[in-house]
mmCIF file of C-alpha atoms in Angstrom:
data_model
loop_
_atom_site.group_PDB
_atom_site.id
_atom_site.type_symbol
_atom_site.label_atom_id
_atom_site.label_comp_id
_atom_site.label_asym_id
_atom_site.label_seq_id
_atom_site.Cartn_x
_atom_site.Cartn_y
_atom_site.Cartn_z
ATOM 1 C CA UNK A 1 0.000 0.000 0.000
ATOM 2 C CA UNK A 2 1.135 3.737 -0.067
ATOM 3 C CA UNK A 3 3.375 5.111 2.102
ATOM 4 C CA UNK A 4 3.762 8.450 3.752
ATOM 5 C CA UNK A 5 3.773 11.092 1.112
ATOM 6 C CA UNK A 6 5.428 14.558 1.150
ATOM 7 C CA UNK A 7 5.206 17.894 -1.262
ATOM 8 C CA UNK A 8 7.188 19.212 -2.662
ATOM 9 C CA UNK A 9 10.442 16.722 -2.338
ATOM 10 C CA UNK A 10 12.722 20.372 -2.267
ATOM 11 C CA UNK A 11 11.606 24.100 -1.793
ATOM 12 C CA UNK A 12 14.043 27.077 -2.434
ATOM 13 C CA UNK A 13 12.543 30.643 -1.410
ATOM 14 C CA UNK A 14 13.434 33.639 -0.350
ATOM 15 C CA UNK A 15 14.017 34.942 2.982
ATOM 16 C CA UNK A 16 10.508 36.418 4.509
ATOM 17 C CA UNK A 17 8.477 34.307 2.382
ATOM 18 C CA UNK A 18 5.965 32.060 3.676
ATOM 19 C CA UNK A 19 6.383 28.614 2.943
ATOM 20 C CA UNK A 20 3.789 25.120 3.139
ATOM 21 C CA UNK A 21 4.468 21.928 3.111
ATOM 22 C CA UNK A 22 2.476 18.670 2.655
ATOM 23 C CA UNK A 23 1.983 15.471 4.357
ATOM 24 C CA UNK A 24 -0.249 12.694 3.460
ATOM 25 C CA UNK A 25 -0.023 9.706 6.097
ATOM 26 C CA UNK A 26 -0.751 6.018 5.430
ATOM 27 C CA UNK A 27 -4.645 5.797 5.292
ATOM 28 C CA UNK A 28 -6.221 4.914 8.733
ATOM 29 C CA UNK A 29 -3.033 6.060 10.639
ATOM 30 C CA UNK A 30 -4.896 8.672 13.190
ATOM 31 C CA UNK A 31 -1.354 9.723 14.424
ATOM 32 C CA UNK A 32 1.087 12.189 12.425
ATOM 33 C CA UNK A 33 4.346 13.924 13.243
ATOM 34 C CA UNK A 34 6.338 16.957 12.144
ATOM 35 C CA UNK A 35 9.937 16.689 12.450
ATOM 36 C CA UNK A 36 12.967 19.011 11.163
ATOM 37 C CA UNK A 37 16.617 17.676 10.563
ATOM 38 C CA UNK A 38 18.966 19.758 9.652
ATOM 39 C CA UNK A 39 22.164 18.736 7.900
ATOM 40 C CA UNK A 40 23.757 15.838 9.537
ATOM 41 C CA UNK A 41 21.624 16.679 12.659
ATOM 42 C CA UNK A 42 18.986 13.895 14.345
ATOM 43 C CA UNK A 43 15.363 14.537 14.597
ATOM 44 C CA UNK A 44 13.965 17.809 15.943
ATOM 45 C CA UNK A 45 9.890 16.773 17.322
ATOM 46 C CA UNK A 46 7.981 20.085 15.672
ATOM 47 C CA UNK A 47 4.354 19.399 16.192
ATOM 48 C CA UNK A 48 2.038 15.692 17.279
ATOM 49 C CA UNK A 49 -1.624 14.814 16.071
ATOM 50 C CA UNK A 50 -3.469 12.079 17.441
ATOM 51 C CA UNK A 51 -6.790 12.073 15.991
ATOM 52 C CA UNK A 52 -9.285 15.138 17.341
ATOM 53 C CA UNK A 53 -7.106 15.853 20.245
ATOM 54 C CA UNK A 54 -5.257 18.940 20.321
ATOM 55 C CA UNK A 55 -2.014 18.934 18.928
ATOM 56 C CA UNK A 56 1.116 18.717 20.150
ATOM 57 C CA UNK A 57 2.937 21.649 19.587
ATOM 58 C CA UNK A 58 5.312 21.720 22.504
ATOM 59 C CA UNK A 59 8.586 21.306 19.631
ATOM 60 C CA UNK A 60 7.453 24.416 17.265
ATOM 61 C CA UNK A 61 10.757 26.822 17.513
ATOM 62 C CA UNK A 62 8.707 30.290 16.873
ATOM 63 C CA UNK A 63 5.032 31.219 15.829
ATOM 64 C CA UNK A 64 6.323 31.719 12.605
ATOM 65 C CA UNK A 65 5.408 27.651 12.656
ATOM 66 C CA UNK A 66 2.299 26.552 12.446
ATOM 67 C CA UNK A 67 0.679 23.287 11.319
ATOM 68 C CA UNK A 68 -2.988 21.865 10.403
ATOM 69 C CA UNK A 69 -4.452 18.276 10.533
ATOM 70 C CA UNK A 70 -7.959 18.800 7.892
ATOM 71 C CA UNK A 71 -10.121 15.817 8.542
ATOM 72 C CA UNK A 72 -7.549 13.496 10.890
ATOM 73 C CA UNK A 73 -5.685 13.077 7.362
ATOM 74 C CA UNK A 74 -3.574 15.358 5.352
ATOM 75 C CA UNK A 75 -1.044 17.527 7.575
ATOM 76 C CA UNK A 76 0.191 21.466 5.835
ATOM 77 C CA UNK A 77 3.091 22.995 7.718
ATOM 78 C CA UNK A 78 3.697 25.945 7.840
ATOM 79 C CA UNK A 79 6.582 28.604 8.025
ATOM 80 C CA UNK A 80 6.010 32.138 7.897
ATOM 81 C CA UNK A 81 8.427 34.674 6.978
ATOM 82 C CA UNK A 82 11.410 32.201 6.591
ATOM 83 C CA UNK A 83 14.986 32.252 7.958
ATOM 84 C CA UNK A 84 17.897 31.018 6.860
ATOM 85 C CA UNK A 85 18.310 28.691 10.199
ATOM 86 C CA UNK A 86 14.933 27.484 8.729
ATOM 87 C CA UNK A 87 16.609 25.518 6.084
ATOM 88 C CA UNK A 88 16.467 21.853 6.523
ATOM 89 C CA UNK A 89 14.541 18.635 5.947
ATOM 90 C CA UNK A 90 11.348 18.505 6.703
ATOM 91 C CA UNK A 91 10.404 15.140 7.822
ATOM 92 C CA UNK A 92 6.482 13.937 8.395
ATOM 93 C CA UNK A 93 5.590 10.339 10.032
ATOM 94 C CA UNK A 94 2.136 8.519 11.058
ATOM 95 C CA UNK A 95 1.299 5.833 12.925
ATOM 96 C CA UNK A 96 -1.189 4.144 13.580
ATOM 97 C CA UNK A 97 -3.478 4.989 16.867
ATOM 98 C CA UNK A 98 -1.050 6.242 19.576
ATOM 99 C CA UNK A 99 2.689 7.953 19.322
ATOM 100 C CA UNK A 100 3.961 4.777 20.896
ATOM 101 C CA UNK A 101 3.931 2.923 18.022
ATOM 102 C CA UNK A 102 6.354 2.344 15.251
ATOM 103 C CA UNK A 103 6.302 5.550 13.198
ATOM 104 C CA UNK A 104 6.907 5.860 8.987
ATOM 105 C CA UNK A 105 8.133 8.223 7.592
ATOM 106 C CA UNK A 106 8.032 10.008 3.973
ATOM 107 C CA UNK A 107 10.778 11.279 1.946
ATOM 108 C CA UNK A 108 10.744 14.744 3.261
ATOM 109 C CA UNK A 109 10.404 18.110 1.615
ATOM 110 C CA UNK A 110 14.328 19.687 1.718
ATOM 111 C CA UNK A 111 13.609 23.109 2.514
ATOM 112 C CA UNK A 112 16.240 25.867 1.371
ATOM 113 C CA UNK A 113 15.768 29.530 2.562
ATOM 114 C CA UNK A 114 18.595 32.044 0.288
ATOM 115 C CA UNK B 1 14.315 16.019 31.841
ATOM 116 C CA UNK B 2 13.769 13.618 29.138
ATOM 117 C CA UNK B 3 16.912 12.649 27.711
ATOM 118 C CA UNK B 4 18.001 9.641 25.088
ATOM 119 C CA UNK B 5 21.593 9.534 24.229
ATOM 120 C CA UNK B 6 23.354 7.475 22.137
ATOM 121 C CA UNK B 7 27.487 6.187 21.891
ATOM 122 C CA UNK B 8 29.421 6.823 19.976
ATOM 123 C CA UNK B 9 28.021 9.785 17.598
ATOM 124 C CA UNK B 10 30.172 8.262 15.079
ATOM 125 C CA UNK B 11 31.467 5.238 14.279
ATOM 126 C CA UNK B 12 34.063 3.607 11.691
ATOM 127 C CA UNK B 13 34.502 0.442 11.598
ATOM 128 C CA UNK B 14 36.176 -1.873 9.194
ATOM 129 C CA UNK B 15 34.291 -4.543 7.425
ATOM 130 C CA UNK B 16 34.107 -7.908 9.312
ATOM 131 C CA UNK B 17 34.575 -6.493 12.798
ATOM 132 C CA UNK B 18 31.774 -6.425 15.865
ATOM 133 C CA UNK B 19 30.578 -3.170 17.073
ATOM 134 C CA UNK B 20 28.285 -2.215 19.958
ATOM 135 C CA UNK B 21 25.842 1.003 19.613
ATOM 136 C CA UNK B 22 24.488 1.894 23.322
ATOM 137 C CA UNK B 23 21.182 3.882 23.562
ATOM 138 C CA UNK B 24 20.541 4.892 27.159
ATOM 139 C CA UNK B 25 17.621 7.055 28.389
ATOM 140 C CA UNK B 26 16.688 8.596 31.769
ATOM 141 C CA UNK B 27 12.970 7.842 32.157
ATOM 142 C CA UNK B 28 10.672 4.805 32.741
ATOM 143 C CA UNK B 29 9.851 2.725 29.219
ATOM 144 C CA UNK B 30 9.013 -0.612 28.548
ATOM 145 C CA UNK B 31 9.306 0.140 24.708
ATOM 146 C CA UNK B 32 12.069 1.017 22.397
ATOM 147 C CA UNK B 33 12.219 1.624 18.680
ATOM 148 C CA UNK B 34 15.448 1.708 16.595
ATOM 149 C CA UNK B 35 15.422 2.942 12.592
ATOM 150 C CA UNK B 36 18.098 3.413 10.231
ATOM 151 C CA UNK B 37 18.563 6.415 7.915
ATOM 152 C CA UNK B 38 20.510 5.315 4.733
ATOM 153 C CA UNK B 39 22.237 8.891 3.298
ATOM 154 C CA UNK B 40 20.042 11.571 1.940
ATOM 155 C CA UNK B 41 16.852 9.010 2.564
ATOM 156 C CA UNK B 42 14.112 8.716 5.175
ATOM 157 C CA UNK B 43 14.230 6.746 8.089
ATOM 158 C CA UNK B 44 13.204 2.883 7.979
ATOM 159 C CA UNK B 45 12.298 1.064 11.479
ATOM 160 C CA UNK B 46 14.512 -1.492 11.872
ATOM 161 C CA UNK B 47 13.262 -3.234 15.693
ATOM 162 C CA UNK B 48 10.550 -2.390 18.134
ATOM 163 C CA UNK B 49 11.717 -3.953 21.698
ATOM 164 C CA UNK B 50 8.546 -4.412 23.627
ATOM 165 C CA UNK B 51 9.730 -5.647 27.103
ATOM 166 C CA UNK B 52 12.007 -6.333 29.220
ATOM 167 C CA UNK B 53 14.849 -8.601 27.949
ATOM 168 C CA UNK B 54 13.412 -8.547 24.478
ATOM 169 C CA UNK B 55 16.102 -9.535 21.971
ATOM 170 C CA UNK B 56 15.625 -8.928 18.205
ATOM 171 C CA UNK B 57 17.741 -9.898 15.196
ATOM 172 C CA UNK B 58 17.644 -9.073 11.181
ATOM 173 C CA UNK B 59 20.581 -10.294 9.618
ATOM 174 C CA UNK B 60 23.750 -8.905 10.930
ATOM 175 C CA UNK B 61 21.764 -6.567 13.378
ATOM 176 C CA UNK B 62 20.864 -7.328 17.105
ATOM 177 C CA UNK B 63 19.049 -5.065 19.554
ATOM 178 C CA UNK B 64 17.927 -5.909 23.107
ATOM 179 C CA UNK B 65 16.680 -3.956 25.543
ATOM 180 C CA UNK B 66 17.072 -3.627 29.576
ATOM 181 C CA UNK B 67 14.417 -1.837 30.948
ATOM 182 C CA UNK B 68 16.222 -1.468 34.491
ATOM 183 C CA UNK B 69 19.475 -0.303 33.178
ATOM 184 C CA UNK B 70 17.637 2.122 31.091
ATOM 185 C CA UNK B 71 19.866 0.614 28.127
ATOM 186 C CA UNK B 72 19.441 -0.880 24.754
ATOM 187 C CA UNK B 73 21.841 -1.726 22.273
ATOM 188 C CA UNK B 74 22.453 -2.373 18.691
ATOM 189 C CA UNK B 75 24.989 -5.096 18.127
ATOM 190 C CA UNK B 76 26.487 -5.431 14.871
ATOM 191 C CA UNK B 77 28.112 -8.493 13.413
ATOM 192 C CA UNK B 78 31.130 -9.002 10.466
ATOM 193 C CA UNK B 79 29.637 -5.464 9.502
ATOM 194 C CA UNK B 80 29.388 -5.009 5.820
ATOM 195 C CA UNK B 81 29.343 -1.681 3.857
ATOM 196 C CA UNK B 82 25.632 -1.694 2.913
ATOM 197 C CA UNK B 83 25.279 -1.471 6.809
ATOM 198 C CA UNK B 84 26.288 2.346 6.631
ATOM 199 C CA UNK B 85 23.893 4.030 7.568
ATOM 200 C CA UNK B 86 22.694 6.560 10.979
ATOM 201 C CA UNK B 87 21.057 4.643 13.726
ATOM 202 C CA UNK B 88 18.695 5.652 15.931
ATOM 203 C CA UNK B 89 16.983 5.246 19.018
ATOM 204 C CA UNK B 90 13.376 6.186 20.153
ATOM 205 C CA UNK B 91 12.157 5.719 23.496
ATOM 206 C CA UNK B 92 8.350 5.065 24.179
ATOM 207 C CA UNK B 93 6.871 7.702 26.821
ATOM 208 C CA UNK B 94 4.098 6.580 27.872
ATOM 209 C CA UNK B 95 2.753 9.568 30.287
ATOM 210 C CA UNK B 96 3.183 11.672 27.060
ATOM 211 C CA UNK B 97 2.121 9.525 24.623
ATOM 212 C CA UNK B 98 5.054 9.911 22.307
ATOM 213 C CA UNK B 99 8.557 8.663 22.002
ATOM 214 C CA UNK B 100 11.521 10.694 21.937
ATOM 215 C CA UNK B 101 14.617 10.146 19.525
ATOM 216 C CA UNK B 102 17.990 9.839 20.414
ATOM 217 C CA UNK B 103 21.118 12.155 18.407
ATOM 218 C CA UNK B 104 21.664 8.945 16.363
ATOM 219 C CA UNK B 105 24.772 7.120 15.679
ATOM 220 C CA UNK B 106 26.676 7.304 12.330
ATOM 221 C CA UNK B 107 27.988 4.793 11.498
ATOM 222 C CA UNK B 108 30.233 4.212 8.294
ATOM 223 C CA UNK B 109 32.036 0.400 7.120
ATOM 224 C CA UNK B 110 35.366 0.897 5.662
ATOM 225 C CA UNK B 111 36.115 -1.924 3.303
#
């Protein structure tokens, strides 16, 4: 079946322009995750959604991040007036009831803010 | 605080050698996750340790867990270079219904 899907795979923009970024998790999975990584970094925990409960958004650096779960499926971050330090991969993950189960991940959207 | 560490950082190793990754945490967990990032990819789970003295193996990989030590580890057997690859750990929270990630280890096979 599919997998966790991201858009776009890579994003170049400007500095102070507002960026979004997709997620689509497996069908059925009622948990999703935002994480960042930058270059040769591990896993920065952004944001948590576990079905209609509020999120998670106890990782978010600034409110210039900001993230939506429409209909417990399809996840948009996203970064307003981006920085440089923004620039990084974006990585998105759902399981599949709780966040203590095996998470899977998409590709990522590389994110790179001139 | 909630903290998962893992050592070394980085590790090279020569094909055919044994290596141990450590993953050590410093709350209460029963459950353990580890996942491998190949280069420029995503990450792929690899083992999910459910208990106490659980003791998984793929290949030339083998991760175990002690829940009272607060330790798991990653062995890794005659390593090969398609093994190269960042490892890491995530530890199950339960009171916060998430699981936390450790730095990851980087590990690189020299033939």
């Amino acid at each position: 079946g599919a997998g966790v899907s991201q858009s776009p795979s890579n994003k170049v923009t400007e500095k102070g322009k507002d960026v979004e970024l997709r997620c689509d998790p497996i069908s059925g999975h009622t948990a999703l995750y935002w994480y960042r990584q930058s270059l040769g970094q591990g896993l920065e925990f952004l944001i948590y959604f576990q079905g209609n409960s509020a999120p998670d958004k106890s990782g978010l650096p600034s409110d210039r991040f900001s993230a939506e779960r429409t209909g417990g499926s399809v996840s948009t971050l996203t970064i307003q007036r981006t920085q440089q330090e923004d620039s990084a991969v974006y990585l998105c993950a759902s399981s599949l009831s709780s966040g203590r189960e095996t998470q899977y991940f998409g590709p990522g959207t590389r994110l790179l803010v001139l | 605080e909630l903290k998962v560490e893992q050592n070394p950082l980085f590790l090279s190793m020569q094909e055919g050698k044994n290596y141990t990754i450590y993953c050590n945490y410093s709350t209460t967990s029963d459950r353990l996750y580890w996942y491998r990032q190949d280069p420029g990819k995503s990450l792929e789970s690899l083992f999910v340790l459910l208990s106490n003295g659980a003791v998984k193996q793929e290949g030339r990989l083998m991760a175990s867990l002690d829940t009272k030590a607060r330790l798991s580890t990653l062995h890794i057997t005659a390593a090969v270079h398609d093994l190269s690859a960042t490892y890491f750990c995530a530890v199950d929270i339960k009171t916060y219904d998430k699981v936390i990630f450790g730095p990851g280890t980087s590990l690189s096979v020299i033939p």
